[in-house]
CSV table of C-alpha atoms in Angstrom, one decimal:
chain,number,residue,atom,x,y,z
A,1,MET,CA,-9.3,26.2,-13.6
A,2,SER,CA,-10.5,23.6,-11.6
A,3,PHE,CA,-8.6,21.3,-9.7
A,4,SER,CA,-9.0,17.1,-9.4
A,5,LEU,CA,-8.0,14.4,-7.5
A,6,PRO,CA,-6.0,12.3,-9.4
A,7,ASP,CA,-6.2,9.0,-9.5
A,8,LEU,CA,-3.4,6.9,-8.3
A,9,PRO,CA,-0.8,4.9,-10.1
A,10,TYR,CA,-1.2,2.4,-8.4
A,11,ALA,CA,-4.3,-0.2,-6.3
A,12,TYR,CA,-5.1,0.6,-2.9
A,13,ASP,CA,-3.2,-2.5,-1.5
A,14,ALA,CA,-0.4,-1.6,-3.8
A,15,LEU,CA,2.1,-0.7,-0.7
A,16,GLU,CA,1.3,-3.6,1.7
A,17,PRO,CA,2.7,-4.1,4.0
A,18,PHE,CA,5.0,-0.7,4.8
A,19,VAL,CA,1.1,1.4,4.0
A,20,ASP,CA,-2.3,-0.5,4.7
A,21,THR,CA,-4.6,-0.9,2.4
A,22,GLN,CA,-7.1,1.1,4.8
A,23,THR,CA,-5.1,4.5,5.3
A,24,MET,CA,-4.0,5.0,1.1
A,25,THR,CA,-8.2,5.1,0.9
A,26,ILE,CA,-8.6,7.2,4.2
A,27,HIS,CA,-6.3,9.4,2.8
A,28,HIS,CA,-6.9,9.6,-0.7
A,29,THR,CA,-10.7,9.6,-1.5
A,30,LYS,CA,-11.1,11.4,2.1
A,31,HIS,CA,-8.5,13.9,2.8
A,32,HIS,CA,-6.7,14.6,-0.6
A,33,GLN,CA,-10.0,15.1,-2.0
A,34,THR,CA,-11.0,17.6,0.6
A,35,TYR,CA,-8.0,19.5,-0.5
A,36,VAL,CA,-9.2,19.1,-3.8
A,37,THR,CA,-13.0,20.7,-3.3
A,38,ASN,CA,-12.0,23.1,-0.4
A,39,VAL,CA,-8.9,24.7,-3.0
A,40,ASN,CA,-11.8,25.2,-5.9
A,41,ASN,CA,-14.0,26.6,-4.4
A,42,VAL,CA,-11.0,29.8,-3.4
A,43,VAL,CA,-10.2,29.6,-6.8
A,44,ALA,CA,-13.3,30.1,-8.3
A,45,LYS,CA,-14.2,33.7,-6.5
A,46,TYR,CA,-10.8,35.1,-8.0
A,47,SER,CA,-10.0,35.4,-12.2
A,48,ASP,CA,-6.8,36.6,-11.2
A,49,LEU,CA,-6.3,32.9,-10.2
A,50,GLN,CA,-8.5,30.3,-12.5
A,51,GLY,CA,-5.4,30.6,-15.0
A,52,LEU,CA,-3.1,29.3,-13.1
A,53,ASP,CA,-2.0,25.3,-12.7
A,54,LEU,CA,-0.9,24.1,-9.2
A,55,VAL,CA,3.1,24.5,-9.4
A,56,GLU,CA,2.5,28.5,-10.2
A,57,LEU,CA,-0.5,28.4,-7.9
A,58,ASN,CA,1.8,27.5,-4.9
A,59,LYS,CA,4.4,30.1,-6.1
A,60,ARG,CA,2.4,33.0,-5.8
A,61,ILE,CA,0.3,31.5,-2.1
A,62,GLY,CA,4.7,31.9,-1.6
A,63,LYS,CA,5.3,35.2,-2.7
A,64,GLY,CA,1.7,36.7,-0.7
A,65,GLU,CA,0.5,37.1,-4.6
A,66,VAL,CA,-2.8,35.5,-3.8
A,67,PRO,CA,-5.9,37.5,-2.0
A,68,SER,CA,-5.1,38.4,1.8
A,69,ASP,CA,-8.5,37.6,2.3
A,70,VAL,CA,-7.5,33.2,1.1
A,71,SER,CA,-4.5,33.3,1.8
A,72,THR,CA,-4.9,31.1,5.0
A,73,ALA,CA,-7.6,28.7,2.5
A,74,LEU,CA,-4.7,28.4,-0.5
A,75,ARG,CA,-2.2,28.1,1.5
A,76,ASN,CA,-3.2,25.1,3.2
A,77,ASN,CA,-5.5,23.8,0.3
A,78,GLY,CA,-3.8,24.8,-2.8
A,79,GLY,CA,-0.5,23.5,-0.6
A,80,GLY,CA,-2.2,20.4,0.7
A,81,HIS,CA,-3.0,19.4,-3.4
A,82,TRP,CA,-0.5,20.0,-4.7
A,83,ASN,CA,2.0,18.0,-1.7
A,84,HIS,CA,-0.8,14.8,-2.2
A,85,THR,CA,-0.2,14.5,-6.0
A,86,PHE,CA,3.3,14.5,-5.6
A,87,PHE,CA,3.5,12.3,-2.5
A,88,TRP,CA,0.8,9.5,-3.9
A,89,LYS,CA,3.7,9.3,-7.2
A,90,ILE,CA,7.0,9.4,-5.1
A,91,MET,CA,6.0,6.2,-4.3
A,92,THR,CA,5.0,2.3,-6.0
A,93,ASN,CA,4.8,-1.7,-5.1
A,94,PRO,CA,7.9,-2.1,-2.4
A,95,SER,CA,8.9,-4.9,-5.6
A,96,ASN,CA,9.5,-2.0,-8.0
A,97,THR,CA,12.1,-0.2,-5.7
A,98,SER,CA,16.0,-0.8,-6.2
A,99,GLY,CA,17.0,2.8,-4.2
A,100,PRO,CA,18.3,5.8,-6.7
A,101,GLY,CA,20.5,5.3,-9.2
A,102,GLY,CA,22.4,7.6,-12.2
A,103,GLU,CA,22.5,11.2,-11.7
A,104,LEU,CA,20.2,11.9,-8.6
A,105,LYS,CA,22.4,8.5,-6.4
A,106,GLN,CA,25.5,10.7,-8.0
A,107,ALA,CA,24.1,13.3,-6.7
A,108,ILE,CA,23.1,12.4,-2.9
A,109,GLU,CA,26.7,11.3,-2.5
A,110,ALA,CA,28.1,14.4,-3.2
A,111,SER,CA,26.1,15.7,-1.1
A,112,PHE,CA,25.4,13.3,2.2
A,113,GLY,CA,28.1,10.6,1.7
A,114,SER,CA,26.1,7.5,1.0
A,115,VAL,CA,22.6,7.4,0.6
A,116,ASP,CA,22.4,6.2,3.9
A,117,ALA,CA,23.3,9.2,5.1
A,118,LEU,CA,20.6,10.7,3.4
A,119,LYS,CA,18.0,8.7,5.2
A,120,GLU,CA,19.6,9.6,8.5
A,121,LYS,CA,19.1,13.1,7.9
A,122,PHE,CA,15.8,13.0,6.2
A,123,ASN,CA,15.2,10.8,8.9
A,124,ALA,CA,15.7,13.2,11.7
A,125,ALA,CA,14.2,15.9,9.9
A,126,ALA,CA,10.7,13.8,9.3
A,127,THR,CA,11.1,12.1,12.6
A,128,THR,CA,11.7,15.6,14.5
A,129,ARG,CA,9.0,18.1,13.1
A,130,PHE,CA,6.7,19.2,16.0
A,131,GLY,CA,3.3,18.4,15.1
A,132,SER,CA,1.4,17.3,11.4
A,133,GLY,CA,4.0,18.5,8.1
A,134,TRP,CA,6.3,17.4,5.5
A,135,ALA,CA,9.4,16.2,4.8
A,136,TRP,CA,11.9,17.2,2.1
A,137,LEU,CA,14.6,16.1,0.0
A,138,VAL,CA,15.3,19.5,-2.6
A,139,VAL,CA,17.4,21.0,-5.2
A,140,THR,CA,18.1,24.3,-3.9
A,141,PRO,CA,17.8,27.5,-6.3
A,142,GLU,CA,21.8,27.3,-6.2
A,143,GLY,CA,21.4,24.1,-7.3
A,144,LYS,CA,22.6,22.1,-4.3
A,145,LEU,CA,20.6,18.5,-3.2
A,146,VAL,CA,19.4,18.9,0.8
A,147,VAL,CA,16.7,17.8,3.6
A,148,THR,CA,14.4,20.2,4.8
A,149,SER,CA,11.0,20.1,6.6
A,150,THR,CA,7.4,21.7,6.6
A,151,PRO,CA,4.9,22.3,8.7
A,152,ASN,CA,1.3,21.5,7.7
A,153,GLN,CA,1.0,21.9,3.5
A,154,ASP,CA,3.4,24.2,3.3
A,155,ASN,CA,5.6,23.5,0.3
A,156,PRO,CA,9.1,24.1,-0.7
A,157,LEU,CA,7.5,26.2,-3.3
A,158,GLN,CA,6.1,28.9,-1.2
A,159,ALA,CA,9.5,29.9,-1.3
A,160,GLY,CA,8.2,33.3,1.3
A,161,LEU,CA,7.0,31.0,3.9
A,162,VAL,CA,9.4,28.1,4.4
A,163,ASP,CA,12.8,27.8,6.1
A,164,GLN,CA,14.3,26.2,2.8
A,165,ALA,CA,13.0,26.9,-0.9
A,166,GLY,CA,13.2,24.3,-4.3
A,167,THR,CA,12.6,22.2,-6.3
A,168,PRO,CA,11.9,18.6,-4.1
A,169,VAL,CA,13.2,15.7,-5.2
A,170,LEU,CA,11.5,13.5,-2.1
A,171,GLY,CA,8.8,13.6,-0.4
A,172,LEU,CA,7.0,12.6,3.0
A,173,ASP,CA,3.2,13.5,5.2
A,174,VAL,CA,4.1,12.6,8.9
A,175,TRP,CA,0.7,14.3,9.9
A,176,GLU,CA,-0.7,11.1,11.5
A,177,HIS,CA,-3.5,10.1,9.6
A,178,ALA,CA,-0.6,9.4,6.7
A,179,TYR,CA,0.3,6.2,9.2
A,180,TYR,CA,-2.1,6.2,11.8
A,181,LEU,CA,-4.1,4.0,11.7
A,182,LYS,CA,-1.0,1.4,11.3
A,183,TYR,CA,2.0,3.0,13.4
A,184,GLN,CA,-0.6,4.6,15.8
A,185,ASN,CA,2.3,7.1,17.7
A,186,ARG,CA,5.5,5.3,16.0
A,187,ARG,CA,6.7,8.0,13.7
A,188,PRO,CA,9.9,6.3,13.4
A,189,GLU,CA,8.8,3.0,12.1
A,190,TYR,CA,6.9,4.6,9.8
A,191,ILE,CA,9.3,6.4,8.6
A,192,ASN,CA,11.4,3.9,8.1
A,193,ALA,CA,9.1,1.8,6.6
A,194,TRP,CA,8.3,4.1,4.3
A,195,TRP,CA,11.7,3.8,2.4
A,196,SER,CA,10.1,0.4,0.6
A,197,VAL,CA,8.3,1.9,-0.9
A,198,VAL,CA,10.1,5.0,-2.4
A,199,ASN,CA,9.8,5.5,-6.2
A,200,TRP,CA,13.6,5.8,-7.3
A,201,GLU,CA,12.8,5.6,-11.1
A,202,GLN,CA,10.7,9.6,-10.3
A,203,ALA,CA,12.5,10.9,-7.8
A,204,GLU,CA,15.6,10.3,-10.3
A,205,GLU,CA,13.6,12.5,-12.9
A,206,ASN,CA,12.1,14.3,-10.5
A,207,PHE,CA,16.4,15.7,-9.9
A,208,LYS,CA,16.4,16.2,-13.4
A,209,ALA,CA,13.7,18.5,-13.7
A,210,ALA,CA,14.7,20.5,-11.4
A,211,LYS,CA,18.2,21.1,-11.7
């Protein structure tokens, strides 16, 4: 299987003013494309990897079920490809976002007390992730809703590598390339702004699929 760069589900300027057009363009066409190119280059050399979809590839990375000589390249680039593909879908035009509803809202309130309490915990995880990485809201294998974070391009699908395995419902990229052109070193400001473009309908779908 050869992976390809997915189209964005919106225009590059659709997330303005919270995520700027230039950042979205570079992030998608340059950074994400690099992960796609690199993971394809690795997978092309190993026939036992070529039939795997992106989710299964990431799960195998976490279990150590990939060739040891390319495990780091797969971890960085297979993770980077999956993470960004997920990330684009979890955002939407600011006018289309109105907060969680349905089963997801009920689960958030049961797990955290309120949506605001979830945001506070998520923001803390994103802010305190040292260096580059991601913050996540995940459904654990036990069915619990928890907040976690991962370094670099690791993700909760990679169960053997991360502190908290699970199926992501929300994910936020806190690599500097995701925000530096607009926010410079003001990561907390970027994190707060991001809630204005969260696609809660997609999050609801993710939550239902993870149960």
